[in-house]
Coordinates of C-alpha atoms and ligand atoms in Angstrom, one line a residue:
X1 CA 0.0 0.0 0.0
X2 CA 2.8 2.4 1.2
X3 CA 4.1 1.9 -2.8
X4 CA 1.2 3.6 -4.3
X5 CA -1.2 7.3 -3.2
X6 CA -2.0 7.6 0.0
X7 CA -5.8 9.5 -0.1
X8 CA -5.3 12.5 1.4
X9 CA -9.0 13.4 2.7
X10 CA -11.4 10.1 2.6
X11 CA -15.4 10.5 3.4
X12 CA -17.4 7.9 4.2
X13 CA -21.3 7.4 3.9
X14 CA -21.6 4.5 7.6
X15 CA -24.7 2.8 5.8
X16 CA -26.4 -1.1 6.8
X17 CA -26.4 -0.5 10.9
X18 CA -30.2 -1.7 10.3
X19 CA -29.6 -4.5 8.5
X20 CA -26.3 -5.8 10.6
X21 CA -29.1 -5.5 13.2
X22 CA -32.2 -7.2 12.0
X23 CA -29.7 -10.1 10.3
X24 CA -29.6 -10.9 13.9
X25 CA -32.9 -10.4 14.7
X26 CA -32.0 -7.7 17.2
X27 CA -33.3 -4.0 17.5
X28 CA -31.9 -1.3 14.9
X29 CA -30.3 0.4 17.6
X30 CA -27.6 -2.0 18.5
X31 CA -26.9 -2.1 14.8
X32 CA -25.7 1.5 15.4
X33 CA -24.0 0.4 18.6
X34 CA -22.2 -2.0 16.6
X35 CA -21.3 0.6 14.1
X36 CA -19.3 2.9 16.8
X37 CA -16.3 -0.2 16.7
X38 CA -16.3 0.4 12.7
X39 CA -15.6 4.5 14.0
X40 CA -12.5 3.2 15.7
X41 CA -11.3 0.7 13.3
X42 CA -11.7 3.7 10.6
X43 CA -9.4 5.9 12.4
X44 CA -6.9 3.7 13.7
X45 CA -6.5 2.7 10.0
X46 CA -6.6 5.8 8.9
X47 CA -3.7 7.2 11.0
X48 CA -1.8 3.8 10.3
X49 CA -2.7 4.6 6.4
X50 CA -1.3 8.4 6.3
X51 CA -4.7 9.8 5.5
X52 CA -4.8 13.2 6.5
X53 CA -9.0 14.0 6.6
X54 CA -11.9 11.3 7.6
X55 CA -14.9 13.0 6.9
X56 CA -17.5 10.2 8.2
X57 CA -21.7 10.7 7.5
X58 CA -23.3 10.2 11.0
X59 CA -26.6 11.3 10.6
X60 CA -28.4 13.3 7.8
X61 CA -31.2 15.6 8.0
X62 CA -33.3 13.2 6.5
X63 CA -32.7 10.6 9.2
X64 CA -34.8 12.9 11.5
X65 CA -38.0 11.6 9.6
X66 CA -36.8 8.4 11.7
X67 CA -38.8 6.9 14.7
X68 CA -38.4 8.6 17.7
X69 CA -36.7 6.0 19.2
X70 CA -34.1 5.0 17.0
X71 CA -33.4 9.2 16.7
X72 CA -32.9 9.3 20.8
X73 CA -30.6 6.1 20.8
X74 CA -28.8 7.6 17.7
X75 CA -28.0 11.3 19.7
X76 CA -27.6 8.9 22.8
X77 CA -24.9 7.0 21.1
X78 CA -23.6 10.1 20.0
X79 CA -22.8 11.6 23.5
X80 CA -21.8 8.6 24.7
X81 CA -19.1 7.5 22.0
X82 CA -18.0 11.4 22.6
X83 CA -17.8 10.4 26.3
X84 CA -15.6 7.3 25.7
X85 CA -13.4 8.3 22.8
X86 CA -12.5 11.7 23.4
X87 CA -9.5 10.9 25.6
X88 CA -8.3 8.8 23.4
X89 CA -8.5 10.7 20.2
X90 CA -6.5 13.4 22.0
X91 CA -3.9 11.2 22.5
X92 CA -4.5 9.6 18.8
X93 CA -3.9 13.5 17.7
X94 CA -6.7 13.7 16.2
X95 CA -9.1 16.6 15.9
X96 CA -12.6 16.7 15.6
X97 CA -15.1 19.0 13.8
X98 CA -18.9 18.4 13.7
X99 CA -20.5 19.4 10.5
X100 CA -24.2 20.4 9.8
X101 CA -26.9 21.9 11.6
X102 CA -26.1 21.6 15.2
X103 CA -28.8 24.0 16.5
X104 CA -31.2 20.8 15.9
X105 CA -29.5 19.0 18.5
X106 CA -30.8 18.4 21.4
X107 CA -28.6 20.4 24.1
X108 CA -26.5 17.5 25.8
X109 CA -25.4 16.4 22.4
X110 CA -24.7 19.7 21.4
X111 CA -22.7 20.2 24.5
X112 CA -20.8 17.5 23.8
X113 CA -20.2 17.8 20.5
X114 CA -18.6 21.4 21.5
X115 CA -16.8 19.6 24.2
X116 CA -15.1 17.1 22.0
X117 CA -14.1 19.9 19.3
X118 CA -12.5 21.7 22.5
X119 CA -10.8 19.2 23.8
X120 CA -9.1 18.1 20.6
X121 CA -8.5 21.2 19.1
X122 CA -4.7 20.5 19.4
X123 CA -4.8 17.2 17.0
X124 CA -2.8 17.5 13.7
X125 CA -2.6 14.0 12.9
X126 CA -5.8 13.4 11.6
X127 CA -8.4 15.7 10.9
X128 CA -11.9 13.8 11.9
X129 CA -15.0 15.2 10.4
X130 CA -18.7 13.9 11.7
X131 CA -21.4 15.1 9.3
X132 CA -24.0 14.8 11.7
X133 CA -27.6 16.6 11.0
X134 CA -26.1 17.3 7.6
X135 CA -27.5 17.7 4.4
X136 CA -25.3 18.5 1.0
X137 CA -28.5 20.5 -0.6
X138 CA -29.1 22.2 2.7
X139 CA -25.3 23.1 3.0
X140 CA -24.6 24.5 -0.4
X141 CA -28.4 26.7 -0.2
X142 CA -26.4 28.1 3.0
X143 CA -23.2 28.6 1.0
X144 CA -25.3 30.9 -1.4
X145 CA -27.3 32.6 1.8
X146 CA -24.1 33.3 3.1
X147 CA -23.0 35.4 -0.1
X148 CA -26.0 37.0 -0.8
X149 CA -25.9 38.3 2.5
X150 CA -22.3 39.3 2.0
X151 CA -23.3 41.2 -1.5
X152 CA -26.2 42.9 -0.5
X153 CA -23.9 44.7 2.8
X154 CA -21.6 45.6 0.1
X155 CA -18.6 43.4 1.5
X156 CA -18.4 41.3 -1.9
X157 CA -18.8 42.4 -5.3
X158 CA -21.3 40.1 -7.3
X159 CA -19.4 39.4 -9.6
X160 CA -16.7 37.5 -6.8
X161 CA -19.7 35.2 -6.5
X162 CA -17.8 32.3 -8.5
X163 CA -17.0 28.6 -7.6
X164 CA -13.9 29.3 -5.6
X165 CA -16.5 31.7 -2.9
X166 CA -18.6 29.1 -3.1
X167 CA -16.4 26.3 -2.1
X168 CA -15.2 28.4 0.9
X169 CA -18.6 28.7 2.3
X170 CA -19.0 24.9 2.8
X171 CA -18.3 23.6 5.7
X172 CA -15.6 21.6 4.7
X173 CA -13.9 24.2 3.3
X174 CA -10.4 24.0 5.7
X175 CA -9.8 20.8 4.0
X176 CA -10.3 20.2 0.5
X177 CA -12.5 18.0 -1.6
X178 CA -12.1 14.1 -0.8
X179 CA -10.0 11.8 -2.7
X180 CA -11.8 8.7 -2.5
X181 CA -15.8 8.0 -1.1
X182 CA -16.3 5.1 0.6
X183 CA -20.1 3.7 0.8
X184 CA -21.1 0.6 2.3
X185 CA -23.8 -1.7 2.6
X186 CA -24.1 -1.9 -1.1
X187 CA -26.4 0.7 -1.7
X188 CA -25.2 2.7 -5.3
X189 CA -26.3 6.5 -4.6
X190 CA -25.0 9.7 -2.2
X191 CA -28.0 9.9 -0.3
X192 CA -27.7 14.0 -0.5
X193 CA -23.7 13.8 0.9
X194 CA -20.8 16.2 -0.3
X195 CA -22.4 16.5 -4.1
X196 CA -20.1 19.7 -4.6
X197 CA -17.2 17.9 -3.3
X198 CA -17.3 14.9 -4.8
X199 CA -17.2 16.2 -8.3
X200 CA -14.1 14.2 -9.0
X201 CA -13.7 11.9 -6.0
X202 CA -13.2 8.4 -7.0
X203 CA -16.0 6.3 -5.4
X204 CA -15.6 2.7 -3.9
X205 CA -18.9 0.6 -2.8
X206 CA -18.4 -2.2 -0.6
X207 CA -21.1 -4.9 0.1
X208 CA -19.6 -4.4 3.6
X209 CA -22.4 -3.3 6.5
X210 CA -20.8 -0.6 8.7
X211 CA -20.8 -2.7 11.9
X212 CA -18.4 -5.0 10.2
X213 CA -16.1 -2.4 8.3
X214 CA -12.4 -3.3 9.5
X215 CA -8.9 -1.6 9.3
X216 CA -8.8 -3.9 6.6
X217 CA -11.8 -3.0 4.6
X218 CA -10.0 0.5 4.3
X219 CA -6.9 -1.2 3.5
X220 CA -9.0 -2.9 0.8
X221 CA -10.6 0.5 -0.3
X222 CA -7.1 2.2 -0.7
X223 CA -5.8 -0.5 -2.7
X224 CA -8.2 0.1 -5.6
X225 CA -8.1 3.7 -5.5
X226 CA -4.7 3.2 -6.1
X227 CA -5.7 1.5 -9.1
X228 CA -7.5 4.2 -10.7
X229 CA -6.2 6.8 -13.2
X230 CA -7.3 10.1 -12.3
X231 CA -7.9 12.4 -14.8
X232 CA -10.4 15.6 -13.9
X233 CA -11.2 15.9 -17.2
X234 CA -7.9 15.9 -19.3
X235 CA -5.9 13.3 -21.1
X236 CA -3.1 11.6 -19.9
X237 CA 0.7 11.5 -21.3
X238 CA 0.0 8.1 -22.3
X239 CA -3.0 8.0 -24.1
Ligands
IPE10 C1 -26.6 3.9 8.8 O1 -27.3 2.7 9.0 C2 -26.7 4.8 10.0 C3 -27.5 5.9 9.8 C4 -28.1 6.3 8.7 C5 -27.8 6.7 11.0 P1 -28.9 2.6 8.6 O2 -29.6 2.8 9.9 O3 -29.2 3.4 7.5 O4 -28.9 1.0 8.3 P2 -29.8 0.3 7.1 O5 -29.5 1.1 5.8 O6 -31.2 0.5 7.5 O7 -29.3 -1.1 7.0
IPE11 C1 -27.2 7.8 4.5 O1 -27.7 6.6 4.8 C2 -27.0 8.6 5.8 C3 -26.0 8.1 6.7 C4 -25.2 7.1 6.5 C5 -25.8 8.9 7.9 P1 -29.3 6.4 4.7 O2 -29.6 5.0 5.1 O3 -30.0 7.4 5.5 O4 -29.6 6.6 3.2 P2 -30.7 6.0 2.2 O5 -32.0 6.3 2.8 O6 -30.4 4.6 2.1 O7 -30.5 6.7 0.9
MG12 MG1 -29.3 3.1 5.5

């Protein structure tokens, strides 16, 4: 692996917790319990790999359409992996940022999830994104919000409204677009994730359910990425 690119910035969408679950016959929500070991295994790969960005999707905006039940052991898993981990990611060096609409948390979680962005703000191993109430529609409609708002006080000229102020409204923008996507579960679609920043990611599906992603089945991941010719567009020497 350490022959071949290294992904700089990998985001993943953490799909099948459901169906790891019901395989077993046992309640959705310890699918997703399951899935917080696939969190670990993710960034103790990642750091092993020399990736520089996870950017992992938690929990869209959709997913609060969800039962009530499965949304309060969801935020409850989310305080409580916060809780266990965030020791440890210090230590990892690894720093944490929450993306998406916060203000819809409840205000434990949202305490916690300013905790944990505290306490590792030192990290500068690896950069740890959790898109968590996110949407990719709802992020870029705040990118143009942002702008207009920006025009109309006379602080930016209309015609600076181009992709580049665009890009730095997102709230990825400290990092850069990500090299390779990694869905599993099987399922063949972006479920309204990073669809500006993806324009040229290369994509890898994995039949994979989260709760069972390893160290390995990033190893896997990177491997064939590094089998991909990337071109953005243009032709290469050898062609
Ligand atoms: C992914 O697992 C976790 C979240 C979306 C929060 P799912 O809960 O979507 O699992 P499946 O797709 O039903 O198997
Ligand atoms: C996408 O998975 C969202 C997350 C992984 C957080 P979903 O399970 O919500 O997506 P769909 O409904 O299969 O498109
Ligand atoms: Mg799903």
């Amino acid at each position: 692996m350490r022959s071949g690119p290294i992904p700089r910035h990998v985001a993943i969408i953490m799909d099948g917790n459901g169906r790891w679950a019901r395989e077993r016959r046992l309640p959705r929500p310890l699918g997703h319990r399951a899935g917080m070991k696939a969190v670990r295994e993710t960034v103790e790969g990642a750091i092993e790999a020399g990736v520089e960005v996870v950017t992992l999707f938690a929990f869209s905006e959709e997913n609060w359409q969800r039962p009530h039940d499965e949304i309060s052991a969801l935020m409850d898993l989310l305080e409580e992996y916060i809780a266990r981990e965030a020791q440890e990611l210090r230590q990892q060096g690894v720093r944490v940022h929450v993306l998406g609409d916060r203000s819809r948390l409840v205000p434990s979680a949202r305490g916690a999830v300013e905790r944990v962005e505290r306490d590792t703000a030192s990290g500068a191993k690896l950069q740890l994104n959790l898109c968590i109430s996110y949407s990719s529609r709802g992020e870029i409609a705040r990118a143009a919000r942002l702008l207009a708002e920006e025009v109309l006080k006379g602080t930016k000229k209309l015609e600076d409204v181009d992709e580049e102020a665009i890009r730095a409204k997102l709230y990825t923008a400290p990092w850069g677009d990500p090299d390779l996507l990694i869905r599993t579960s099987g399922e063949q679609r972006l479920s309204n994730f990073l669809l500006w920043q993806l324009a040229y990611t290369e994509l890898y599906i994995t039949p994979v359910l989260w709760p069972d992603f390893t160290r390995q089945t990033l190893v896997d991941a990177i491997l064939d990425y590094q089998r991909r010719e990337r071109r953005f567009g243009k032709v290469t020497a050898s062609s």
